[in-house]
């Protein structure tokens, strides 16, 4: 059977599975729609969180990104996992005890203010939209590459599927589809990794293969071999970085804190029955994420070595079939500058003849390693699972922000349960359509800002929530001032150095040598300092709010997530 | 539960959190970034240690940290009788 047939079969089967789950897990109440009734077992929630978290970018692009960055790629590996430690230790159990549905719920109640709630809603919507547009695009890209349909048709198909289970099932439907999607995506990621690790190093586990020796008879360690190849071609050594240490630190920290502040991640911890489940659920989530995140750097190193060995100084005419195939898509470009018929792949830009899109590293890996057709089809299904699960989680945050944080809490407090549920579904429809629109007409700044969504979350939510739990004296004035100053500063820096607004600037002008991607760290510190200073100069929070803080610090009596 | 007990419970909780976050900082920022160059003279299998911490080791430790925290807190909740049924 051809790759095409296999892809239709496997993708079709997984889609049927997702829809079947959605029908089985329909939401009947707002509590089920927002937080799956607060009854998700911790391991299932861990899987759902992992699928929610790992997007098309994690699945398709990350290994390739690391492959080209070498040591510096560690910022993503540490940054996107270390945040779960912060979540488990500083946020998840307390927010679960607080027992409502959304991040703006917490901010609004803890800071006894609809201004604070509104600031939080706006931050949540900005962060989620920048994210979800990229996801829908990812769905389109996977469809177009594997099923050879137009990217836009791919986006429509993705919209229809997400529409079906997000609108019908809310959080309950999303959670159980995400569990299935995690299984699909991790299987799809690991199978080629096992094969490639075995072929390159003789170890089945890629994590062991990464620190093993190559099987080409040289007896060299894989990473030493790779360093040597890099040196020979004039690239920086793979295991040594080229970024400044302060920037590596700032980016890693911003990604960690941003992860812990992302609304679609936090909300997952409202769905488990008890406080202790919220804690352990963060552990399961990170374990499931770590399986992929410790495999990615191995794939990166294998793919890089394999690639250099396959192409460097080899005859263009003798390239394997996959090379030609991906050349057609424009993801591999070869320009024989010195007309010698050989491929020169070197660091020197003038002499280099080959440009490679980083996404190929995962997508073409099975072909490069000569794996059977069904494995290639599986990778397509995995990429779709990753993109769809993340998109659905984000859409839910947006729909909840509309139905609950705006309509129920601000515009029409006396709305009935049924009316609110209807608004939640309308919100989901609206969010799917807007996300689809951005998927089809991606604004140029999306690619540049997705990474910065973390900076925005780090600069706004994280300090407000952590201080709200750990500093009883923190008040409305402090938190609002901190969030406004933090997110404005982050937006300013982002616009100045990323989009060249406010006079623009080059990397030489960066403050403290910190890139916009890492600036969330600075903005977060500024937020905390401002919050602290302002809160100490203004009146303490009222007694009933101090009682809330006392109450969320002890686990007993969490009960169901409740409507107030 | 009395106010004094609650204070004590909270204090012990904070102590656990600070210790665990110190380890979190050590494996990622100190081993993986600040001292990566000097640790690179040591090797784990075929990888340099600093590089390994940045791309593998720190992640393993993160997972362990959360499960250790869960264990410690479950015990602490019982000790102060604030656990859930």
mmCIF file of N, CA and C in Angstrom, chain A residues 326-412:
data_model
loop_
_atom_site.group_PDB
_atom_site.id
_atom_site.type_symbol
_atom_site.label_atom_id
_atom_site.label_comp_id
_atom_site.label_asym_id
_atom_site.label_seq_id
_atom_site.Cartn_x
_atom_site.Cartn_y
_atom_site.Cartn_z
ATOM 1 N N UNK A 326 11.517 16.293 -1.211
ATOM 2 C CA UNK A 326 11.380 17.478 -0.356
ATOM 3 C C UNK A 326 11.883 18.726 -1.057
ATOM 4 N N UNK A 327 12.744 18.537 -2.041
ATOM 5 C CA UNK A 327 13.193 19.659 -2.841
ATOM 6 C C UNK A 327 12.007 20.252 -3.611
ATOM 7 N N UNK A 328 11.112 19.359 -4.062
ATOM 8 C CA UNK A 328 9.917 19.821 -4.773
ATOM 9 C C UNK A 328 9.053 20.728 -3.907
ATOM 10 N N UNK A 329 8.995 20.429 -2.606
ATOM 11 C CA UNK A 329 8.159 21.244 -1.714
ATOM 12 C C UNK A 329 8.840 22.555 -1.353
ATOM 13 N N UNK A 330 10.081 22.714 -1.767
ATOM 14 C CA UNK A 330 10.791 23.953 -1.460
ATOM 15 C C UNK A 330 11.428 23.960 -0.082
ATOM 16 N N UNK A 331 11.323 22.841 0.641
ATOM 17 C CA UNK A 331 11.880 22.812 1.994
ATOM 18 C C UNK A 331 13.365 22.467 1.978
ATOM 19 N N UNK A 332 13.816 21.883 0.874
ATOM 20 C CA UNK A 332 15.253 21.725 0.663
ATOM 21 C C UNK A 332 15.577 22.512 -0.602
ATOM 22 N N UNK A 333 16.620 23.339 -0.518
ATOM 23 C CA UNK A 333 17.017 24.079 -1.721
ATOM 24 C C UNK A 333 18.500 23.847 -1.969
ATOM 25 N N UNK A 334 18.820 23.536 -3.227
ATOM 26 C CA UNK A 334 20.215 23.320 -3.583
ATOM 27 C C UNK A 334 20.589 24.247 -4.740
ATOM 28 N N UNK A 335 21.732 24.926 -4.577
ATOM 29 C CA UNK A 335 22.179 25.860 -5.609
ATOM 30 C C UNK A 335 23.661 25.594 -5.841
ATOM 31 N N UNK A 336 23.975 24.956 -6.954
ATOM 32 C CA UNK A 336 25.349 24.515 -7.197
ATOM 33 C C UNK A 336 26.227 25.690 -7.612
ATOM 34 N N UNK A 337 26.674 26.455 -6.585
ATOM 35 C CA UNK A 337 27.370 27.712 -6.874
ATOM 36 C C UNK A 337 28.675 27.510 -7.644
ATOM 37 N N UNK A 338 29.441 26.474 -7.253
ATOM 38 C CA UNK A 338 30.734 26.304 -7.931
ATOM 39 C C UNK A 338 30.675 25.276 -9.056
ATOM 40 N N UNK A 339 29.455 24.846 -9.397
ATOM 41 C CA UNK A 339 29.223 23.984 -10.568
ATOM 42 C C UNK A 339 30.059 22.708 -10.564
ATOM 43 N N UNK A 340 30.307 22.140 -9.378
ATOM 44 C CA UNK A 340 31.095 20.910 -9.381
ATOM 45 C C UNK A 340 30.208 19.673 -9.235
ATOM 46 N N UNK A 341 28.889 19.879 -9.169
ATOM 47 C CA UNK A 341 27.976 18.741 -9.069
ATOM 48 C C UNK A 341 27.934 18.118 -7.689
ATOM 49 N N UNK A 342 28.766 18.623 -6.769
ATOM 50 C CA UNK A 342 28.757 18.105 -5.403
ATOM 51 C C UNK A 342 28.026 19.094 -4.492
ATOM 52 N N UNK A 343 27.515 18.573 -3.368
ATOM 53 C CA UNK A 343 26.804 19.452 -2.443
ATOM 54 C C UNK A 343 27.767 19.964 -1.379
ATOM 55 N N UNK A 344 28.002 21.283 -1.362
ATOM 56 C CA UNK A 344 28.794 21.855 -0.275
ATOM 57 C C UNK A 344 27.842 22.412 0.773
ATOM 58 N N UNK A 345 27.867 21.780 1.943
ATOM 59 C CA UNK A 345 27.016 22.249 3.038
ATOM 60 C C UNK A 345 27.947 22.749 4.135
ATOM 61 N N UNK A 346 28.191 24.059 4.191
ATOM 62 C CA UNK A 346 29.180 24.627 5.106
ATOM 63 C C UNK A 346 28.636 25.882 5.775
ATOM 64 N N UNK A 347 29.334 26.327 6.813
ATOM 65 C CA UNK A 347 28.874 27.491 7.568
ATOM 66 C C UNK A 347 29.010 28.786 6.771
ATOM 67 N N UNK A 348 30.062 28.874 5.975
ATOM 68 C CA UNK A 348 30.312 30.076 5.182
ATOM 69 C C UNK A 348 29.171 30.314 4.180
ATOM 70 N N UNK A 349 28.479 31.432 4.331
ATOM 71 C CA UNK A 349 27.260 31.691 3.545
ATOM 72 C C UNK A 349 27.534 31.754 2.041
ATOM 73 N N UNK A 350 28.693 32.273 1.655
ATOM 74 C CA UNK A 350 28.977 32.433 0.236
ATOM 75 C C UNK A 350 29.263 31.101 -0.439
ATOM 76 N N UNK A 351 29.837 30.171 0.310
ATOM 77 C CA UNK A 351 30.190 28.890 -0.284
ATOM 78 C C UNK A 351 29.088 27.852 -0.098
ATOM 79 N N UNK A 352 28.182 28.096 0.891
ATOM 80 C CA UNK A 352 27.148 27.100 1.178
ATOM 81 C C UNK A 352 26.167 26.975 0.021
ATOM 82 N N UNK A 353 25.804 25.730 -0.311
ATOM 83 C CA UNK A 353 24.922 25.520 -1.458
ATOM 84 C C UNK A 353 23.577 24.923 -1.074
ATOM 85 N N UNK A 354 23.402 24.627 0.220
ATOM 86 C CA UNK A 354 22.207 23.887 0.617
ATOM 87 C C UNK A 354 21.475 24.628 1.726
ATOM 88 N N UNK A 355 20.168 24.853 1.540
ATOM 89 C CA UNK A 355 19.368 25.377 2.648
ATOM 90 C C UNK A 355 18.278 24.361 2.969
ATOM 91 N N UNK A 356 18.097 24.130 4.269
ATOM 92 C CA UNK A 356 17.181 23.090 4.719
ATOM 93 C C UNK A 356 16.210 23.689 5.715
ATOM 94 N N UNK A 357 14.923 23.461 5.487
ATOM 95 C CA UNK A 357 13.916 23.903 6.451
ATOM 96 C C UNK A 357 13.947 22.966 7.653
ATOM 97 N N UNK A 358 13.889 23.573 8.861
ATOM 98 C CA UNK A 358 14.066 22.741 10.052
ATOM 99 C C UNK A 358 12.936 21.726 10.247
ATOM 100 N N UNK A 359 11.736 22.003 9.712
ATOM 101 C CA UNK A 359 10.610 21.093 9.916
ATOM 102 C C UNK A 359 10.841 19.711 9.308
ATOM 103 N N UNK A 360 11.739 19.658 8.333
ATOM 104 C CA UNK A 360 11.986 18.386 7.662
ATOM 105 C C UNK A 360 12.507 17.326 8.619
ATOM 106 N N UNK A 361 13.249 17.774 9.630
ATOM 107 C CA UNK A 361 13.942 16.822 10.489
ATOM 108 C C UNK A 361 13.001 15.767 11.062
ATOM 109 N N UNK A 362 11.798 16.166 11.461
ATOM 110 C CA UNK A 362 10.858 15.171 11.974
ATOM 111 C C UNK A 362 10.013 14.581 10.845
ATOM 112 N N UNK A 363 9.560 15.440 9.948
ATOM 113 C CA UNK A 363 8.636 14.975 8.908
ATOM 114 C C UNK A 363 9.295 14.004 7.937
ATOM 115 N N UNK A 364 10.561 14.260 7.618
ATOM 116 C CA UNK A 364 11.217 13.411 6.629
ATOM 117 C C UNK A 364 12.056 12.307 7.260
ATOM 118 N N UNK A 365 12.190 12.359 8.582
ATOM 119 C CA UNK A 365 13.013 11.381 9.277
ATOM 120 C C UNK A 365 12.697 9.937 8.892
ATOM 121 N N UNK A 366 11.406 9.541 8.899
ATOM 122 C CA UNK A 366 11.091 8.151 8.558
ATOM 123 C C UNK A 366 11.559 7.791 7.151
ATOM 124 N N UNK A 367 11.465 8.746 6.229
ATOM 125 C CA UNK A 367 11.910 8.452 4.865
ATOM 126 C C UNK A 367 13.424 8.351 4.813
ATOM 127 N N UNK A 368 14.096 9.292 5.519
ATOM 128 C CA UNK A 368 15.559 9.283 5.518
ATOM 129 C C UNK A 368 16.044 7.948 6.071
ATOM 130 N N UNK A 369 15.353 7.455 7.092
ATOM 131 C CA UNK A 369 15.781 6.201 7.709
ATOM 132 C C UNK A 369 15.154 4.986 7.033
ATOM 133 N N UNK A 370 14.486 5.203 5.897
ATOM 134 C CA UNK A 370 13.906 4.092 5.146
ATOM 135 C C UNK A 370 12.884 3.273 5.916
ATOM 136 N N UNK A 371 12.027 3.932 6.662
ATOM 137 C CA UNK A 371 11.036 3.201 7.444
ATOM 138 C C UNK A 371 9.816 2.890 6.579
ATOM 139 N N UNK A 372 9.027 1.863 6.974
ATOM 140 C CA UNK A 372 7.875 1.465 6.162
ATOM 141 C C UNK A 372 6.828 2.571 6.045
ATOM 142 N N UNK A 373 5.969 2.441 5.051
ATOM 143 C CA UNK A 373 4.982 3.482 4.735
ATOM 144 C C UNK A 373 4.047 3.783 5.897
ATOM 145 N N UNK A 374 3.670 2.751 6.665
ATOM 146 C CA UNK A 374 2.712 3.011 7.739
ATOM 147 C C UNK A 374 3.312 3.904 8.820
ATOM 148 N N UNK A 375 4.639 3.880 8.995
ATOM 149 C CA UNK A 375 5.261 4.757 9.991
ATOM 150 C C UNK A 375 5.157 6.214 9.539
ATOM 151 N N UNK A 376 5.347 6.438 8.249
ATOM 152 C CA UNK A 376 5.247 7.795 7.717
ATOM 153 C C UNK A 376 3.821 8.321 7.922
ATOM 154 N N UNK A 377 2.841 7.446 7.673
ATOM 155 C CA UNK A 377 1.439 7.820 7.868
ATOM 156 C C UNK A 377 1.165 8.127 9.336
ATOM 157 N N UNK A 378 1.798 7.358 10.194
ATOM 158 C CA UNK A 378 1.622 7.547 11.625
ATOM 159 C C UNK A 378 2.126 8.926 12.056
ATOM 160 N N UNK A 379 3.247 9.353 11.485
ATOM 161 C CA UNK A 379 3.781 10.669 11.823
ATOM 162 C C UNK A 379 2.786 11.757 11.447
ATOM 163 N N UNK A 380 2.109 11.580 10.305
ATOM 164 C CA UNK A 380 1.086 12.558 9.913
ATOM 165 C C UNK A 380 -0.032 12.613 10.947
ATOM 166 N N UNK A 381 -0.508 11.429 11.365
ATOM 167 C CA UNK A 381 -1.584 11.387 12.368
ATOM 168 C C UNK A 381 -1.115 12.003 13.684
ATOM 169 N N UNK A 382 0.151 11.776 14.043
ATOM 170 C CA UNK A 382 0.707 12.343 15.277
ATOM 171 C C UNK A 382 0.770 13.859 15.221
ATOM 172 N N UNK A 383 1.227 14.387 14.098
ATOM 173 C CA UNK A 383 1.300 15.842 13.937
ATOM 174 C C UNK A 383 -0.078 16.474 14.047
ATOM 175 N N UNK A 384 -1.080 15.807 13.451
ATOM 176 C CA UNK A 384 -2.444 16.331 13.528
ATOM 177 C C UNK A 384 -2.972 16.265 14.948
ATOM 178 N N UNK A 385 -2.692 15.159 15.634
ATOM 179 C CA UNK A 385 -3.148 15.024 17.021
ATOM 180 C C UNK A 385 -2.569 16.143 17.873
ATOM 181 N N UNK A 386 -1.280 16.428 17.678
ATOM 182 C CA UNK A 386 -0.623 17.469 18.463
ATOM 183 C C UNK A 386 -1.251 18.836 18.197
ATOM 184 N N UNK A 387 -1.494 19.138 16.930
ATOM 185 C CA UNK A 387 -2.047 20.450 16.576
ATOM 186 C C UNK A 387 -3.490 20.585 17.055
ATOM 187 N N UNK A 388 -4.307 19.544 16.829
ATOM 188 C CA UNK A 388 -5.723 19.625 17.190
ATOM 189 C C UNK A 388 -5.917 19.720 18.694
ATOM 190 N N UNK A 389 -5.139 18.949 19.461
ATOM 191 C CA UNK A 389 -5.348 18.942 20.910
ATOM 192 C C UNK A 389 -5.019 20.302 21.504
ATOM 193 N N UNK A 390 -3.952 20.930 21.023
ATOM 194 C CA UNK A 390 -3.590 22.237 21.552
ATOM 195 C C UNK A 390 -4.607 23.294 21.141
ATOM 196 N N UNK A 391 -5.032 23.227 19.871
ATOM 197 C CA UNK A 391 -6.018 24.200 19.397
ATOM 198 C C UNK A 391 -7.290 24.113 20.237
ATOM 199 N N UNK A 392 -7.748 22.897 20.508
ATOM 200 C CA UNK A 392 -8.996 22.729 21.260
ATOM 201 C C UNK A 392 -8.872 23.318 22.664
ATOM 202 N N UNK A 393 -7.746 23.070 23.322
ATOM 203 C CA UNK A 393 -7.556 23.594 24.673
ATOM 204 C C UNK A 393 -7.578 25.117 24.696
ATOM 205 N N UNK A 394 -6.954 25.718 23.680
ATOM 206 C CA UNK A 394 -6.926 27.175 23.620
ATOM 207 C C UNK A 394 -8.300 27.752 23.318
ATOM 208 N N UNK A 395 -9.026 27.069 22.429
ATOM 209 C CA UNK A 395 -10.361 27.556 22.075
ATOM 210 C C UNK A 395 -11.264 27.550 23.293
ATOM 211 N N UNK A 396 -11.084 26.562 24.134
ATOM 212 C CA UNK A 396 -11.913 26.498 25.329
ATOM 213 C C UNK A 396 -11.646 27.694 26.237
ATOM 214 N N UNK A 397 -10.364 28.080 26.375
ATOM 215 C CA UNK A 397 -10.033 29.245 27.199
ATOM 216 C C UNK A 397 -10.728 30.491 26.653
ATOM 217 N N UNK A 398 -10.716 30.619 25.324
ATOM 218 C CA UNK A 398 -11.333 31.809 24.723
ATOM 219 C C UNK A 398 -12.847 31.785 24.927
ATOM 220 N N UNK A 399 -13.469 30.625 24.702
ATOM 221 C CA UNK A 399 -14.930 30.565 24.841
ATOM 222 C C UNK A 399 -15.340 30.795 26.291
ATOM 223 N N UNK A 400 -14.546 30.275 27.233
ATOM 224 C CA UNK A 400 -14.852 30.482 28.643
ATOM 225 C C UNK A 400 -14.690 31.951 29.014
ATOM 226 N N UNK A 401 -13.656 32.593 28.451
ATOM 227 C CA UNK A 401 -13.442 34.006 28.744
ATOM 228 C C UNK A 401 -14.659 34.813 28.328
ATOM 229 N N UNK A 402 -15.279 34.396 27.204
ATOM 230 C CA UNK A 402 -16.458 35.132 26.726
ATOM 231 C C UNK A 402 -17.678 34.826 27.596
ATOM 232 N N UNK A 403 -18.003 33.539 27.754
ATOM 233 C CA UNK A 403 -19.266 33.214 28.421
ATOM 234 C C UNK A 403 -19.217 33.482 29.917
ATOM 235 N N UNK A 404 -18.097 33.172 30.546
ATOM 236 C CA UNK A 404 -18.072 33.298 31.990
ATOM 237 C C UNK A 404 -17.500 34.633 32.464
ATOM 238 N N UNK A 405 -16.262 34.927 32.012
ATOM 239 C CA UNK A 405 -15.579 36.095 32.565
ATOM 240 C C UNK A 405 -16.207 37.401 32.087
ATOM 241 N N UNK A 406 -16.793 37.387 30.872
ATOM 242 C CA UNK A 406 -17.433 38.623 30.410
ATOM 243 C C UNK A 406 -18.932 38.622 30.683
ATOM 244 N N UNK A 407 -19.655 37.628 30.127
ATOM 245 C CA UNK A 407 -21.116 37.695 30.202
ATOM 246 C C UNK A 407 -21.642 37.393 31.604
ATOM 247 N N UNK A 408 -21.237 36.257 32.162
ATOM 248 C CA UNK A 408 -21.771 35.875 33.466
ATOM 249 C C UNK A 408 -21.285 36.799 34.598
ATOM 250 N N UNK A 409 -19.978 37.110 34.596
ATOM 251 C CA UNK A 409 -19.429 37.853 35.726
ATOM 252 C C UNK A 409 -19.578 39.366 35.578
ATOM 253 N N UNK A 410 -19.759 39.867 34.385
ATOM 254 C CA UNK A 410 -19.762 41.313 34.215
ATOM 255 C C UNK A 410 -21.027 41.862 33.578
ATOM 256 N N UNK A 411 -21.476 41.258 32.467
ATOM 257 C CA UNK A 411 -22.571 41.888 31.729
ATOM 258 C C UNK A 411 -23.930 41.444 32.260
ATOM 259 N N UNK A 412 -24.109 40.137 32.487
ATOM 260 C CA UNK A 412 -25.437 39.625 32.831
ATOM 261 C C UNK A 412 -25.332 38.587 33.955
#
